[in-house]
Coordinates of C-alpha atoms in Angstrom, one line a residue:
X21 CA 0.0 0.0 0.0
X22 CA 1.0 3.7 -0.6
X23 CA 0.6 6.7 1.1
X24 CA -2.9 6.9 -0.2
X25 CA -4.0 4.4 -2.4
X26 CA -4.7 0.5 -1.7
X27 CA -2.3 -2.2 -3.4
X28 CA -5.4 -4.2 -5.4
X29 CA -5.0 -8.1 -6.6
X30 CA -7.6 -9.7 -7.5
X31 CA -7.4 -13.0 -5.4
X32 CA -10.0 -14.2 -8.5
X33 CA -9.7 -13.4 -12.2
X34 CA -10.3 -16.0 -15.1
X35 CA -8.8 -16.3 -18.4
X36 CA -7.5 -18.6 -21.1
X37 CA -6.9 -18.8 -24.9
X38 CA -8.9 -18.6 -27.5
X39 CA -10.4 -22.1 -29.1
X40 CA -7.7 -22.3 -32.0
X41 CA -5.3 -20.8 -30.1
X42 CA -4.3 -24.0 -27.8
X43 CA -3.3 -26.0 -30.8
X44 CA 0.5 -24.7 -30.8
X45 CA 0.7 -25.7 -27.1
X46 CA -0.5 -28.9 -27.8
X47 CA 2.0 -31.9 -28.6
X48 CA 1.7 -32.5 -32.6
X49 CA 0.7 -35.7 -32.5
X50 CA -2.3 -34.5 -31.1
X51 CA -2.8 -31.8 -34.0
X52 CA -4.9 -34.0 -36.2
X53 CA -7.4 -35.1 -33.6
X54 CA -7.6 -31.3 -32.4
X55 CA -8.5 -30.2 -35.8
X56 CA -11.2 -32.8 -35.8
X57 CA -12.6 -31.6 -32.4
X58 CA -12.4 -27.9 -32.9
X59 CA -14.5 -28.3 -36.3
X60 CA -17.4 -29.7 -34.7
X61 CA -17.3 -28.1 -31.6
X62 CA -19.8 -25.9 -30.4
X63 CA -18.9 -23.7 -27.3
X64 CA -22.2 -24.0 -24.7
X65 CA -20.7 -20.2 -23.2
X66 CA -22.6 -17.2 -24.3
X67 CA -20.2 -15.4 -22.8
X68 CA -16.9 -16.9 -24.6
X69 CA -18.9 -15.7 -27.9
X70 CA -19.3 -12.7 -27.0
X71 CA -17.5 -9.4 -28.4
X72 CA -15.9 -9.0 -25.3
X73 CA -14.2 -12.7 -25.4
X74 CA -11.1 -11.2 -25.7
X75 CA -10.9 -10.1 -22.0
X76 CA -9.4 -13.7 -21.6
X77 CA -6.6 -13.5 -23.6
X78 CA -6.3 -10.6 -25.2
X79 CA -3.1 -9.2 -22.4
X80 CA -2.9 -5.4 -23.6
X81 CA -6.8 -4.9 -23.3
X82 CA -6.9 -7.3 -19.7
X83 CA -4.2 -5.0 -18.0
X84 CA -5.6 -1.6 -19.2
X85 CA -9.3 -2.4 -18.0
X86 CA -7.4 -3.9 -14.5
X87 CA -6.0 -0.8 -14.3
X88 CA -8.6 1.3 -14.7
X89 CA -10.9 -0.3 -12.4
X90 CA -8.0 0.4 -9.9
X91 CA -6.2 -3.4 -9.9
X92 CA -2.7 -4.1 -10.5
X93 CA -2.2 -7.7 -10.4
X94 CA -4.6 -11.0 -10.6
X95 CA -4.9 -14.2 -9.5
X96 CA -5.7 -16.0 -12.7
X97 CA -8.3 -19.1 -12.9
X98 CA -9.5 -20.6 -16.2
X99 CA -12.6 -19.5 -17.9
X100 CA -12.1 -20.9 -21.8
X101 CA -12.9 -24.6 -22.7
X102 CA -9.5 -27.1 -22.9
X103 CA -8.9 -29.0 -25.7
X104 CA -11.2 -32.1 -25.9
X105 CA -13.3 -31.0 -23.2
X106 CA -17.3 -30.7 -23.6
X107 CA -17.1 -28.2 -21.1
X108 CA -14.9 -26.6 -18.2
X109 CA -15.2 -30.2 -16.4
X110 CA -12.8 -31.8 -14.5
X111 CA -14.7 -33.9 -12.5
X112 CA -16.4 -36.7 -14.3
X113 CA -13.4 -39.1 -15.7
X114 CA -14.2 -40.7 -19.1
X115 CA -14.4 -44.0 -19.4
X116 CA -12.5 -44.2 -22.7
X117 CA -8.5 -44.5 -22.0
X118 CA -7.6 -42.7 -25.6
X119 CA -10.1 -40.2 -24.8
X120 CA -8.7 -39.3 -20.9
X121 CA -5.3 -39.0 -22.5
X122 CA -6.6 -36.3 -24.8
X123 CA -7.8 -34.6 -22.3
X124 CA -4.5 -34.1 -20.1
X125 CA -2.9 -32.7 -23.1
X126 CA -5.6 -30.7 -23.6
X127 CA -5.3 -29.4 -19.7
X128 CA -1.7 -29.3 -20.5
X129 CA -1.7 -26.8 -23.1
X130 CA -4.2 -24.9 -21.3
X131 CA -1.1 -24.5 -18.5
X132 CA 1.4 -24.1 -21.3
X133 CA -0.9 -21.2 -22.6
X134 CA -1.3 -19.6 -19.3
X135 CA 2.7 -19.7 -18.4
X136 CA 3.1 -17.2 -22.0
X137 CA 0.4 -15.3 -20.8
X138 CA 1.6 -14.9 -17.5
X139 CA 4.8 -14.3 -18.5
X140 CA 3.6 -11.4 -21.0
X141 CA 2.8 -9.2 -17.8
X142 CA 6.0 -10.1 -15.4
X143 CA 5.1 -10.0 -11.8
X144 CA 1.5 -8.9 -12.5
X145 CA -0.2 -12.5 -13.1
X146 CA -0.5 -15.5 -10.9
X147 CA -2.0 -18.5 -13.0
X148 CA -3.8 -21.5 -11.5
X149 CA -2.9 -24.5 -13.6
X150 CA -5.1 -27.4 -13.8
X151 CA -4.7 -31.0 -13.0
X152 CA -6.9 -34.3 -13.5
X153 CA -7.4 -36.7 -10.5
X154 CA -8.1 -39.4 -12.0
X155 CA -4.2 -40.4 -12.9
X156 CA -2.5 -39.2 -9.5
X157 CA 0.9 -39.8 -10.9
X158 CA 0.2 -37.5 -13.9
X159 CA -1.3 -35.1 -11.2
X160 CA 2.0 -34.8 -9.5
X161 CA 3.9 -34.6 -13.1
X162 CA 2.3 -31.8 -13.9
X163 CA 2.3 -30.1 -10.7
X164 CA 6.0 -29.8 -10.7
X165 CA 6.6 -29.3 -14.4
X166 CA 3.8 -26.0 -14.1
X167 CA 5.2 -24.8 -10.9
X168 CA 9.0 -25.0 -12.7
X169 CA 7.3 -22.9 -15.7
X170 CA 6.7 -20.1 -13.1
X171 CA 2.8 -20.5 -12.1
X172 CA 2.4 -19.0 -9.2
X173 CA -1.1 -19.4 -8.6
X174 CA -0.9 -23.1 -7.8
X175 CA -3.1 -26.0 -8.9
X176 CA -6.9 -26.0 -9.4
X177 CA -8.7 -28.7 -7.5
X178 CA -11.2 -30.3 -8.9
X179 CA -14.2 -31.9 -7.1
X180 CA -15.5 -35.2 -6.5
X181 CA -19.1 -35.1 -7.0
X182 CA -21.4 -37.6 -6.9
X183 CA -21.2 -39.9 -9.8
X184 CA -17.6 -38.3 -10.8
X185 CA -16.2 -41.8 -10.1
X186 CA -13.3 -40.8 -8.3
X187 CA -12.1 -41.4 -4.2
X188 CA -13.5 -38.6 -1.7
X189 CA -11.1 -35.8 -1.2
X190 CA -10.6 -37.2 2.4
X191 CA -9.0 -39.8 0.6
X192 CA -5.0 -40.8 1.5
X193 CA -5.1 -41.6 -2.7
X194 CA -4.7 -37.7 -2.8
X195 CA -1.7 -37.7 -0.3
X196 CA 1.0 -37.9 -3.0
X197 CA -0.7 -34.7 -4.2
X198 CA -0.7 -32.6 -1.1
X199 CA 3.0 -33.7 -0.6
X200 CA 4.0 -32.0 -3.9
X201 CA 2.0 -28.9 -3.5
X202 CA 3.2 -28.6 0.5
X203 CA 6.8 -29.3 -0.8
X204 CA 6.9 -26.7 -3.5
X205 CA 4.6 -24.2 -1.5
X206 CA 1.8 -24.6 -4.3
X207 CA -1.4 -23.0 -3.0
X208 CA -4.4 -26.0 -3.5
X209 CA -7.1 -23.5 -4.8
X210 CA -11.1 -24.7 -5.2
X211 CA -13.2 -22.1 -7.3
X212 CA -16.8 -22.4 -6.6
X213 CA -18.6 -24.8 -9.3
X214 CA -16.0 -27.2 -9.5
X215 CA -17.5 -29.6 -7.6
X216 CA -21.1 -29.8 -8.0
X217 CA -23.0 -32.9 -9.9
X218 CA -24.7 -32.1 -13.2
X219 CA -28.3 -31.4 -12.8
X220 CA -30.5 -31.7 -15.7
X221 CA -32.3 -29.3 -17.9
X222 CA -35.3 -29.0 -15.5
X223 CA -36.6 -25.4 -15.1
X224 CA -35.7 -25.9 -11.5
X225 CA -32.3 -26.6 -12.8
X226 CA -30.2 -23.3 -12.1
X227 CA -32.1 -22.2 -9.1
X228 CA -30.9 -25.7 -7.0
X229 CA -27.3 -25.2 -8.6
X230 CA -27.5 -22.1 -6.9
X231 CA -28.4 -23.3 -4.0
X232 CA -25.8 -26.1 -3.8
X233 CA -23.0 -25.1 -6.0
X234 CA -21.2 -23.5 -3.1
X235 CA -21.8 -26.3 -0.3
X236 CA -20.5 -29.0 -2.8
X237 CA -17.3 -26.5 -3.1
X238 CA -17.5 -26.4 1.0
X239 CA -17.0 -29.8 1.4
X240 CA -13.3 -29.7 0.6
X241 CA -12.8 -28.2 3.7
X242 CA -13.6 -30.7 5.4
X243 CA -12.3 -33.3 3.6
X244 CA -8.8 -32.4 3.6
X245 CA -9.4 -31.7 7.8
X246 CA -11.2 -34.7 9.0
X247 CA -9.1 -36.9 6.3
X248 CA -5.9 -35.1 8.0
X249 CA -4.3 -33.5 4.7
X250 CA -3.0 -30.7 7.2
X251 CA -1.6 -33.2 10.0
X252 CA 0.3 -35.3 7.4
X253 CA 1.2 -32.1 5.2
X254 CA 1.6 -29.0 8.1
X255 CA 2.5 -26.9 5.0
X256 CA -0.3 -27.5 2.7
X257 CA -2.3 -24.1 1.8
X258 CA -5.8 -24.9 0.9
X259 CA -7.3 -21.7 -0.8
X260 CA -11.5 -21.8 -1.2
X261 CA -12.6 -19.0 -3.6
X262 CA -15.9 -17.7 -5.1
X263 CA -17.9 -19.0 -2.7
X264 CA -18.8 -16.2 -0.4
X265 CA -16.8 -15.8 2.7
X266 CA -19.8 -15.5 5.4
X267 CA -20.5 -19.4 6.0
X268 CA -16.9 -19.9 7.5
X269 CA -17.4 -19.0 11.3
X270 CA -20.9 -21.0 11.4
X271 CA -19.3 -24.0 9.5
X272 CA -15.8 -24.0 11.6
X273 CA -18.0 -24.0 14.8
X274 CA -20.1 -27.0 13.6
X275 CA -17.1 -28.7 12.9
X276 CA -15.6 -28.0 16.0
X277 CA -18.0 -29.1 17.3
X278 CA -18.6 -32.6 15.7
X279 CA -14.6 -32.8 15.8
X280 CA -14.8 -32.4 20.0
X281 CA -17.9 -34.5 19.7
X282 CA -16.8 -37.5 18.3
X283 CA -13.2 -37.6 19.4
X284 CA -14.4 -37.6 23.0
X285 CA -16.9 -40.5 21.5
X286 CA -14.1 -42.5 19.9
X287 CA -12.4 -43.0 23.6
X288 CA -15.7 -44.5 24.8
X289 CA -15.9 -48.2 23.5
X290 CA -19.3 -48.8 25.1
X291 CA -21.0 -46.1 23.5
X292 CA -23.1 -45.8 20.2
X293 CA -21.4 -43.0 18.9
X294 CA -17.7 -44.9 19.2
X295 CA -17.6 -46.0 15.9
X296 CA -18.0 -42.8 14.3
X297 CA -15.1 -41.5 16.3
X298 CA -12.9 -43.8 16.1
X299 CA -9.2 -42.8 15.3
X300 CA -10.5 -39.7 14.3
X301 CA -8.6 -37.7 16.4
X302 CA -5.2 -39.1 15.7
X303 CA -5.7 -39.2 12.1
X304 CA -6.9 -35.4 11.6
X305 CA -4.8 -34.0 14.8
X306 CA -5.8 -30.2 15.3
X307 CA -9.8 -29.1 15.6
X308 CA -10.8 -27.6 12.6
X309 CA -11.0 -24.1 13.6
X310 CA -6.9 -24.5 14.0
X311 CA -6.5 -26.2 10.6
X312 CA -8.8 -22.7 9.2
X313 CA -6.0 -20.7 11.1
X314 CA -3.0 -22.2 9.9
X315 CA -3.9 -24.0 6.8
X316 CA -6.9 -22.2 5.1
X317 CA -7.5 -19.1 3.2
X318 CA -10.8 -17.8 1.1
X319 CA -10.9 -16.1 -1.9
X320 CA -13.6 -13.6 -1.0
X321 CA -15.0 -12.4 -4.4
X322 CA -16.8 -9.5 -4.6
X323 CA -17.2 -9.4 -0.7
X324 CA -20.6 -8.5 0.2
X325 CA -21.6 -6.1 3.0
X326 CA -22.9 -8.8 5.4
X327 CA -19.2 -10.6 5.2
X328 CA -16.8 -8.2 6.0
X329 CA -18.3 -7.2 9.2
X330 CA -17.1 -10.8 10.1
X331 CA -13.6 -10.3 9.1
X332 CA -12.3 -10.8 12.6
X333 CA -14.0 -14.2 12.7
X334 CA -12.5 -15.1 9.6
X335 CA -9.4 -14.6 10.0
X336 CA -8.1 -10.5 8.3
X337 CA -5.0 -12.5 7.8
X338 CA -7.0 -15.4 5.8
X339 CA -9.2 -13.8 3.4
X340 CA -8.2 -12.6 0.0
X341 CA -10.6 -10.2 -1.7
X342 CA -11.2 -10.8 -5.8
X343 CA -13.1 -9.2 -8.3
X344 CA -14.3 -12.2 -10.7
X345 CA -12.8 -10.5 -14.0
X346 CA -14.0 -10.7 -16.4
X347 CA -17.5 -12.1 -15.4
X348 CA -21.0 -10.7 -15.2
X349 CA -20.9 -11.0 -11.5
X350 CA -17.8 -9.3 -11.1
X351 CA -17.0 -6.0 -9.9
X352 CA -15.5 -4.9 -12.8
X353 CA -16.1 -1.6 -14.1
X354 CA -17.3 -0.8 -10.8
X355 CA -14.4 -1.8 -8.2
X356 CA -14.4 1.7 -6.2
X357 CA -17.7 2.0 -5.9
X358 CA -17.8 -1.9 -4.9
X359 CA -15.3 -1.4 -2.2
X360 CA -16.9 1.7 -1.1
X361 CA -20.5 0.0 -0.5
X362 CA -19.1 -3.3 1.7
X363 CA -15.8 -1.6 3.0
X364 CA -16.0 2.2 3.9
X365 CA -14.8 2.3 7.5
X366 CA -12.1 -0.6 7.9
X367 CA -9.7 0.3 9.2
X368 CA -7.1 0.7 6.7
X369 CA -4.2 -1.6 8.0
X370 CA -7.2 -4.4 8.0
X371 CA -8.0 -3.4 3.9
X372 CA -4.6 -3.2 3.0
X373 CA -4.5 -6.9 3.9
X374 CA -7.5 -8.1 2.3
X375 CA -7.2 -5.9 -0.8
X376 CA -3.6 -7.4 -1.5
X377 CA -1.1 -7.8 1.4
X378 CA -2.4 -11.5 2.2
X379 CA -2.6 -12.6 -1.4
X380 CA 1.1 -11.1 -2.4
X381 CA 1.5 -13.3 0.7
X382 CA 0.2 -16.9 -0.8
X383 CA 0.8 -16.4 -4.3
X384 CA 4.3 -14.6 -3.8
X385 CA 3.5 -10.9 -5.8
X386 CA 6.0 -8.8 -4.8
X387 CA 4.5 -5.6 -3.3
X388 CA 7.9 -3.6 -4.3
X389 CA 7.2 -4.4 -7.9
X390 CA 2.8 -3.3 -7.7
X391 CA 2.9 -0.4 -5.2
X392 CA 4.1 2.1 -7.5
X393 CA 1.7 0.6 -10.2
X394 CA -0.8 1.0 -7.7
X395 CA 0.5 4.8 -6.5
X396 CA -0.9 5.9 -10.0
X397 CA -4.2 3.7 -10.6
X398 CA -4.9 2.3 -7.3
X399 CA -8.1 3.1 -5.4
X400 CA -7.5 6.1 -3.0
X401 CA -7.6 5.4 0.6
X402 CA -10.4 8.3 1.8
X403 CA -12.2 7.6 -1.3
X404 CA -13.0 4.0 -0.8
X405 CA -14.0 4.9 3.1
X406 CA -16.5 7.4 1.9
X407 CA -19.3 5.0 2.3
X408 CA -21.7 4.5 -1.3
X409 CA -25.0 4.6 -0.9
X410 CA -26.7 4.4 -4.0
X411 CA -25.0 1.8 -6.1
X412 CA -24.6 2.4 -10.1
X413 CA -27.3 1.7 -12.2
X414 CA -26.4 -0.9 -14.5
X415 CA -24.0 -2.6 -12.1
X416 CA -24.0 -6.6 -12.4
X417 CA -22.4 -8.0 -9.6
X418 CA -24.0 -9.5 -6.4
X419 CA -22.3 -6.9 -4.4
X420 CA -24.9 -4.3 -5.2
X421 CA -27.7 -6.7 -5.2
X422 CA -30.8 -6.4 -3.1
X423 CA -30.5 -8.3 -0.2
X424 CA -26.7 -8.0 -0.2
X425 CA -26.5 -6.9 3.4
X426 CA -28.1 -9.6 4.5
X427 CA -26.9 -13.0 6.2
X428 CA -26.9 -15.5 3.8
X429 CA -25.9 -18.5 4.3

């Protein structure tokens, strides 16, 4: 942070090439079956069709709308379809062998893609590569060979759904996965809607993936505590973003609370409850408020007024404020006036940290590089805690939304 204006990364952004564009970064002897693919495909994305695609790869355009909205660096997630892939989907594993194979070097030219891009804007990008988890071998391949090609942002977890075929996250299979990422100080990052089971075309479709499409990216949480990721791997960083940031103090005391529960349970042979509890407390170790403390972060996108009053049950050192570029729902062109209507009065040490500090902190942005990027586009410190009451008309993102000072959880 300056002397007056706030140090702003975006702890969520989303980009990625254009369709055509993957084919250099793909190994040639997968050129012919990508030419097949790309000629049928049909891109299910309205807004990947869009005039403004571009946003997602175009850099000069990306940094100059950043920087006018007042942000200097990004955390980068993907947004365009991979190579062989109906859809952004990692979850569901095909069941064809020639066709899972095509899609790892489609997910590896994605990565490939995203290092060049990155690497276009030095010290201003942080890409999250992507991984499969249905070859764990492969996963941990790939997690080294990206984090040697400079991607900060660490590796995007996918989730296991019902029906995805694949071991719960709790699941030791994973373990040779944290190891990597703790070893290498990869951040393990899980983006809202990368976990949730596909739904149907029923009207009622959207409206119950919007009710459910964050708890299904919850459960990871959980997972990786009760399954004891944090007590086999103390260094493993476990970053949950998009998916609001005002369920974590109810959730981490239930869990508490079932973690106390059923370890006292598990010491009690005679009881019905023993079975539930058994070895759970050696396998996990701390309670899961602890593993939230030392282990967790949240990558609060466009953080609503009802969250940030809970800040200090959060954790100001854990949360990581984004702004969803270039989506609908994001901030974007309306940052200011976004931070303005959920954040006038912090106090400004507190905003520093959540508007850049703790993310330069996980993803390794170096705050000597962005301050004086930020010292000439950067939001101004009395501006943003002159509180907005009247948010612009044709804003987008839930920030503004009726009902956005309200606890939901």
């Amino acid at each position: 942070m300056n002397d007056d204006r706030y140090t702003v990364i975006s702890a969520d952004c989303h980009a990625g090439a254009d369709l055509l564009d993957y084919k250099p970064y793909l190994e040639k002897r997968h050129h012919d079956d990508f030419d097949a693919w790309a000629a049928t495909y049909v891109n299910p994305h309205e807004d990947l069709l869009a005039d403004c695609a571009d946003r997602n790869w175009n850099s000069e355009r990306r940094l100059a709308e950043l920087e006018a909205d007042g942000i200097v660096a990004e955390v980068i997630f993907p947004n365009t379809i991979p190579p062989f892939f109906p859809s952004g989907s990692l979850m569901t594993q095909p069941a064809d062998p020639e066709d899972f194979a095509r899609r790892w070097a489609g997910l590896r030219a994605h990565n490939r893609w995203l290092a060049d891009f990155c690497a276009a804007a030095p010290g201003r990008r942080a890409g999250v590569f992507q991984i499969l988890l249905g070859d764990v071998e492969e996963a941990v391949k790939e997690i080294r060979r990206a984090a040697s090609a400079g991607l900060k942002g660490g590796l995007m977890l996918p989730g296991t759904p019902p029906g995805s075929g694949l071991p719960e996250l709790y699941s030791r299979t994973y373990d040779p996965i944290w190891a990597a990422c703790a070893e290498l100080g990869v951040p393990v990052n899980h983006h809202a809607g990368s976990a949730s089971p596909p739904l149907g075309e029923e009207p009622a479709a959207c409206a119950v993936f919007m009710v459910e499409t964050t708890w299904f990216s919850h459960r990871a949480l959980w997972h990786l505590v009760f399954g004891g990721a944090f007590r086999r791997h103390p260094e493993l960083r476990l970053v949950l973003t998009e998916q609001g940031s005002g369920w974590i103090p109810g959730v981490l005391d239930m869990l508490d609370y079932y973690h106390g529960r059923l370890v006292a349970a598990g010491t009690k042979a005679d009881t019905a409850e023993a079975r539930f509890g058994a070895g759970l407390a050696a396998g996990m170790g701390a309670t899961p408020s602890r593993a939230w403390r030392e282990n967790c972060f949240v990558g609060a996108s466009f953080m609503r007024p009802h969250e940030v009053p809970l800040r200090d049950r959060i954790g100001v050192d854990r949360i990581m404020w984004g702004s969803d570029f270039p989506h609908d729902e994001g901030t974007f062109p309306y940052t200011r006036e976004a931070l303005r209507f959920a954040c006038a009065g912090v106090p400004r040490a507190e905003l520093a940290a959540m508007l850049g500090g703790n993310a330069a902190r996980v993803y390794g942005f170096d705050l000597a590089l962005l301050d004086p990027v930020a010292a000439k586009v950067g939001p101004r410190v009395a501006e943003i805690d002159e509180p907005l009451t009247e948010p612009p008309a044709d804003a987008t993102s839930p920030v503004f939304a009726r009902g956005a000072s309200v606890r939901v959880w």
